[in-house]
Every structure is written in C-alpha cells, then in structure tokens.
Amino acid sequence: MFAVMWSPSAFAAEGVASADVEDAVTSEQSVDAYSELEDAQPGAPGRLEERLWLTWGYVPAEGFTPSDELEFSYTPKGKLSNSEFLISQYFEHDDVDNTTAINFGWNQRWVKDGGRKSWVPSIGTLTEYWMRTPGLITLPSMAPGATQGDHIGETLTIAKYLGPGTIYVNGEASLRVFETQICVTEEDVAIQPGDAPDQNGSALPNYDGCDYWAPWTFAVRAGYKLPVVQDRLDVVADYVHETNEFVTQQKSDTYPEPEVHHPYELAELALMVHLGDHWTLSPGIMVGLDGHEETPQYETGLFLLHE
C-alpha cells in the first residue's frame, strides 16, 4: 500500500514544518486492524512502519487456508508527507495450491478531512502491483497458484467523520495480467515436457471443464471505526461485496452443467488495541454471508503494527 496525498489548503494552513508530524486526521482515521478496509491515510512522516498479518481460515472448496503477509512502508517528510510507499511478501496455502507474491503499493491522500464541522471528506487512492514471486512460480508446489498471473489494482477511498467515529467507503478494481487457464492438458505436456500451468501461454485446453481467471475483479467495502477508549481501543466493522476471481464457463455438449462462480459477500470485525505510542495489536475475524462453496466460511487472525 503506497500512499501519497496532496492538499493545498492543508499545506497552506499548517506549513511544511508541521507536515513532518502525523496530523490528527491521520491518527484518528487510520485503520490499523485485521481488516481489508482501506483508510486513505499516510503513515507517520519519516518513519519506517512494519505490519504483519497472520491468518487461519476455511473455504469449503479449498479446505483450510493459512496465510501470512509481512509489509514494510515509508512516508517521507516535507511535501510528500501525505504519501506512503510499501512493499510486502504474501504466502497462502490450501488444499488446491500454494500462492506467494510480492506486492508493491503507493497510497495517496489527495484531500484531508476538513473536520467534524466540515462536509469535506478524506479522499485517497491506493495503486498496487501484485507480482508472483520470481523463482518460485515454476516449482511444483507453487506453479498451480501462479496461474492467476499478476494483478494491477486501484482503490478509491472516501472517509468522513460521522458521529463519534469515521465511516469509510472503498471501491476497488483489479486487472489480471499474464493470466492463463488453470489446467494443463496432456497434449501440452507432450509438446513441452515439464510444462507448468503458468507457462501454458495462449494454448487452449483440448477438453471442457477448465477454470478461467476473470480478467477484471471488483470490490466494494463499507465500514465504520468506533473509538471505545481514547487512544487505547477501537472497533472496526465492515461489509464486503467482491466479484469472483473465476468466470463461469459456457454450457457445451461435453460440459452441460458448468460450475457457477458467485460473488463473495463478507463481513469483518476487528479490535484495535494500542499498546503505547508505537505498537498496535488487532485480533479480528471475517465471515462469509452467502454460504457458497468458494466463499470463505471464516478467516480469523492477528494483525501487528510497529511504527
């Protein structure tokens, strides 16, 4: 998640010197929690931040899905104090495949919330490139997960003080690049022995029933952050609607009942426990609401921030 924000009124009013200090909006509206909700806020200027997600989940179609992600981010001082740049390493295991990737991000806060008596919200964008980890995608345990290719994602966030807390709305679009179908046919292997799924190129399978990754996926999130104990404890809750990562195949004589890939309907709940000025611990849970086989039945875990 890389963030850059530019607000002429903010710089004019506060000056460059104060831009080297985390402002009140950043402090109050940041969502440092076990949640997918984006907050449009940069980090503390001039400070390297480390984040760790540890997750254990269950998806009926995939089995248990343990995963972890380690992220480093940095927000410059001065005129770029509204920009955050990050890099993270992600790994997930399930009964179907293993997935590992490096994610690069740039988060830009373009407008800062004008305050509780203003109608001006925080507005930010998050630009990401999700890249399959080089050197691992051809290994037998990693190749099936690498068929999904790389992703280019853009998230628009609007956040606004409302009541005692803050309301958030995210709109996300992700484009898949270098995508292929998941299956490798016997004909492919005969032509090129040792061919891995992610090396299938543009060759079409010679039988029906292969899954195909959707070229575009979209997500909408709406959530609320409620302070419970000032500077000590917050509660974050949100709802997620996300399109499926697969496209449903067309019916054919040999495939009369293709599997329907439904969108995901999810809810998240997390606590933010501030352990002093530099550490935040967040236990949380995500639950599926639609009962479909591909929707996570649950994901639970811990998030840790050091800043």
mmCIF file of C-alpha atoms in Angstrom, residues 157-264:
data_model
loop_
_atom_site.group_PDB
_atom_site.id
_atom_site.type_symbol
_atom_site.label_atom_id
_atom_site.label_comp_id
_atom_site.label_asym_id
_atom_site.label_seq_id
_atom_site.Cartn_x
_atom_site.Cartn_y
_atom_site.Cartn_z
ATOM 1 C CA THR A 157 -11.339 5.565 -0.620
ATOM 2 C CA ILE A 158 -13.662 8.173 0.844
ATOM 3 C CA ALA A 159 -13.589 8.582 4.636
ATOM 4 C CA LYS A 160 -15.578 11.042 6.778
ATOM 5 C CA TYR A 161 -16.027 11.766 10.442
ATOM 6 C CA LEU A 162 -19.547 10.688 11.394
ATOM 7 C CA GLY A 163 -20.798 10.705 14.965
ATOM 8 C CA PRO A 164 -18.106 9.553 17.407
ATOM 9 C CA GLY A 165 -16.134 7.707 14.708
ATOM 10 C CA THR A 166 -15.402 7.559 10.974
ATOM 11 C CA ILE A 167 -17.274 5.981 8.065
ATOM 12 C CA TYR A 168 -15.357 4.522 5.102
ATOM 13 C CA VAL A 169 -16.291 3.537 1.542
ATOM 14 C CA ASN A 170 -13.869 1.684 -0.773
ATOM 15 C CA GLY A 171 -14.259 0.984 -4.482
ATOM 16 C CA GLU A 172 -11.643 -1.354 -5.952
ATOM 17 C CA ALA A 173 -10.878 -2.573 -9.479
ATOM 18 C CA SER A 174 -8.162 -5.111 -10.300
ATOM 19 C CA LEU A 175 -6.846 -6.096 -13.732
ATOM 20 C CA ARG A 176 -5.219 -9.505 -14.138
ATOM 21 C CA VAL A 177 -2.178 -9.674 -16.419
ATOM 22 C CA PHE A 178 -0.342 -12.750 -17.748
ATOM 23 C CA GLU A 179 -3.376 -14.833 -16.764
ATOM 24 C CA THR A 180 -3.866 -18.399 -18.053
ATOM 25 C CA GLN A 181 -6.340 -21.210 -17.571
ATOM 26 C CA ILE A 182 -5.677 -23.389 -14.554
ATOM 27 C CA CYS A 183 -5.431 -26.796 -16.244
ATOM 28 C CA VAL A 184 -2.648 -28.189 -18.400
ATOM 29 C CA THR A 185 -3.697 -30.749 -20.995
ATOM 30 C CA GLU A 186 -1.913 -33.991 -21.826
ATOM 31 C CA GLU A 187 -1.301 -32.556 -25.284
ATOM 32 C CA ASP A 188 0.505 -29.539 -23.784
ATOM 33 C CA VAL A 189 2.786 -31.756 -21.724
ATOM 34 C CA ALA A 190 3.551 -33.976 -24.728
ATOM 35 C CA ILE A 191 4.610 -30.926 -26.744
ATOM 36 C CA GLN A 192 6.633 -29.385 -23.931
ATOM 37 C CA PRO A 193 7.502 -31.845 -21.121
ATOM 38 C CA GLY A 194 7.575 -30.275 -17.695
ATOM 39 C CA ASP A 195 5.177 -27.509 -18.735
ATOM 40 C CA ALA A 196 3.722 -25.796 -15.647
ATOM 41 C CA PRO A 197 0.220 -24.267 -15.565
ATOM 42 C CA ASP A 198 1.548 -20.721 -15.557
ATOM 43 C CA GLN A 199 3.555 -21.473 -18.722
ATOM 44 C CA ASN A 200 0.569 -22.535 -20.764
ATOM 45 C CA GLY A 201 0.683 -19.410 -22.898
ATOM 46 C CA SER A 202 -2.285 -18.826 -25.179
ATOM 47 C CA ALA A 203 -2.883 -22.535 -25.914
ATOM 48 C CA LEU A 204 -6.489 -23.558 -25.390
ATOM 49 C CA PRO A 205 -7.288 -26.761 -23.477
ATOM 50 C CA ASN A 206 -8.450 -29.742 -25.533
ATOM 51 C CA TYR A 207 -11.288 -30.558 -23.173
ATOM 52 C CA ASP A 208 -14.044 -28.683 -21.337
ATOM 53 C CA GLY A 209 -14.160 -28.026 -17.618
ATOM 54 C CA CYS A 210 -11.086 -25.848 -17.095
ATOM 55 C CA ASP A 211 -11.480 -22.811 -14.861
ATOM 56 C CA TYR A 212 -10.503 -19.430 -16.258
ATOM 57 C CA TRP A 213 -9.386 -16.455 -14.195
ATOM 58 C CA ALA A 214 -11.567 -13.371 -14.624
ATOM 59 C CA PRO A 215 -9.621 -10.570 -16.353
ATOM 60 C CA TRP A 216 -11.251 -7.962 -14.068
ATOM 61 C CA THR A 217 -12.418 -8.202 -10.462
ATOM 62 C CA PHE A 218 -14.264 -5.523 -8.492
ATOM 63 C CA ALA A 219 -14.952 -4.964 -4.808
ATOM 64 C CA VAL A 220 -16.951 -2.531 -2.669
ATOM 65 C CA ARG A 221 -16.376 -2.145 1.072
ATOM 66 C CA ALA A 222 -18.285 -0.032 3.575
ATOM 67 C CA GLY A 223 -17.242 0.201 7.193
ATOM 68 C CA TYR A 224 -17.097 2.170 10.408
ATOM 69 C CA LYS A 225 -14.397 2.754 13.027
ATOM 70 C CA LEU A 226 -15.661 3.452 16.559
ATOM 71 C CA PRO A 227 -13.329 4.706 19.318
ATOM 72 C CA VAL A 228 -14.172 2.903 22.578
ATOM 73 C CA VAL A 229 -11.326 4.040 24.831
ATOM 74 C CA GLN A 230 -9.495 7.137 23.566
ATOM 75 C CA ASP A 231 -6.053 6.250 22.188
ATOM 76 C CA ARG A 232 -6.384 2.734 23.602
ATOM 77 C CA LEU A 233 -9.176 0.725 21.953
ATOM 78 C CA ASP A 234 -11.172 0.991 18.709
ATOM 79 C CA VAL A 235 -13.672 -1.304 16.989
ATOM 80 C CA VAL A 236 -13.726 -1.657 13.178
ATOM 81 C CA ALA A 237 -16.608 -3.318 11.313
ATOM 82 C CA ASP A 238 -17.232 -3.519 7.570
ATOM 83 C CA TYR A 239 -19.168 -5.293 4.807
ATOM 84 C CA VAL A 240 -17.549 -6.532 1.571
ATOM 85 C CA HIS A 241 -19.052 -7.371 -1.829
ATOM 86 C CA GLU A 242 -16.473 -8.770 -4.264
ATOM 87 C CA THR A 243 -16.812 -10.354 -7.692
ATOM 88 C CA ASN A 244 -15.495 -13.891 -8.161
ATOM 89 C CA GLU A 245 -11.919 -14.431 -9.342
ATOM 90 C CA PHE A 246 -13.163 -17.046 -11.867
ATOM 91 C CA VAL A 247 -15.508 -16.708 -14.838
ATOM 92 C CA THR A 248 -18.349 -19.198 -15.321
ATOM 93 C CA GLN A 249 -17.845 -21.362 -18.409
ATOM 94 C CA GLN A 250 -20.385 -21.690 -21.209
ATOM 95 C CA LYS A 251 -22.541 -24.793 -21.482
ATOM 96 C CA SER A 252 -21.499 -27.350 -24.104
ATOM 97 C CA ASP A 253 -22.337 -30.914 -25.143
ATOM 98 C CA THR A 254 -19.486 -32.236 -23.021
ATOM 99 C CA TYR A 255 -19.982 -29.745 -20.192
ATOM 100 C CA PRO A 256 -23.767 -29.359 -19.767
ATOM 101 C CA GLU A 257 -23.675 -28.006 -16.190
ATOM 102 C CA PRO A 258 -20.702 -25.662 -15.716
ATOM 103 C CA GLU A 259 -19.915 -24.564 -12.180
ATOM 104 C CA VAL A 260 -21.356 -21.140 -11.382
ATOM 105 C CA HIS A 261 -18.848 -18.802 -9.731
ATOM 106 C CA HIS A 262 -20.783 -16.459 -7.446
ATOM 107 C CA PRO A 263 -19.596 -13.131 -5.995
ATOM 108 C CA TYR A 264 -18.462 -13.091 -2.376
#
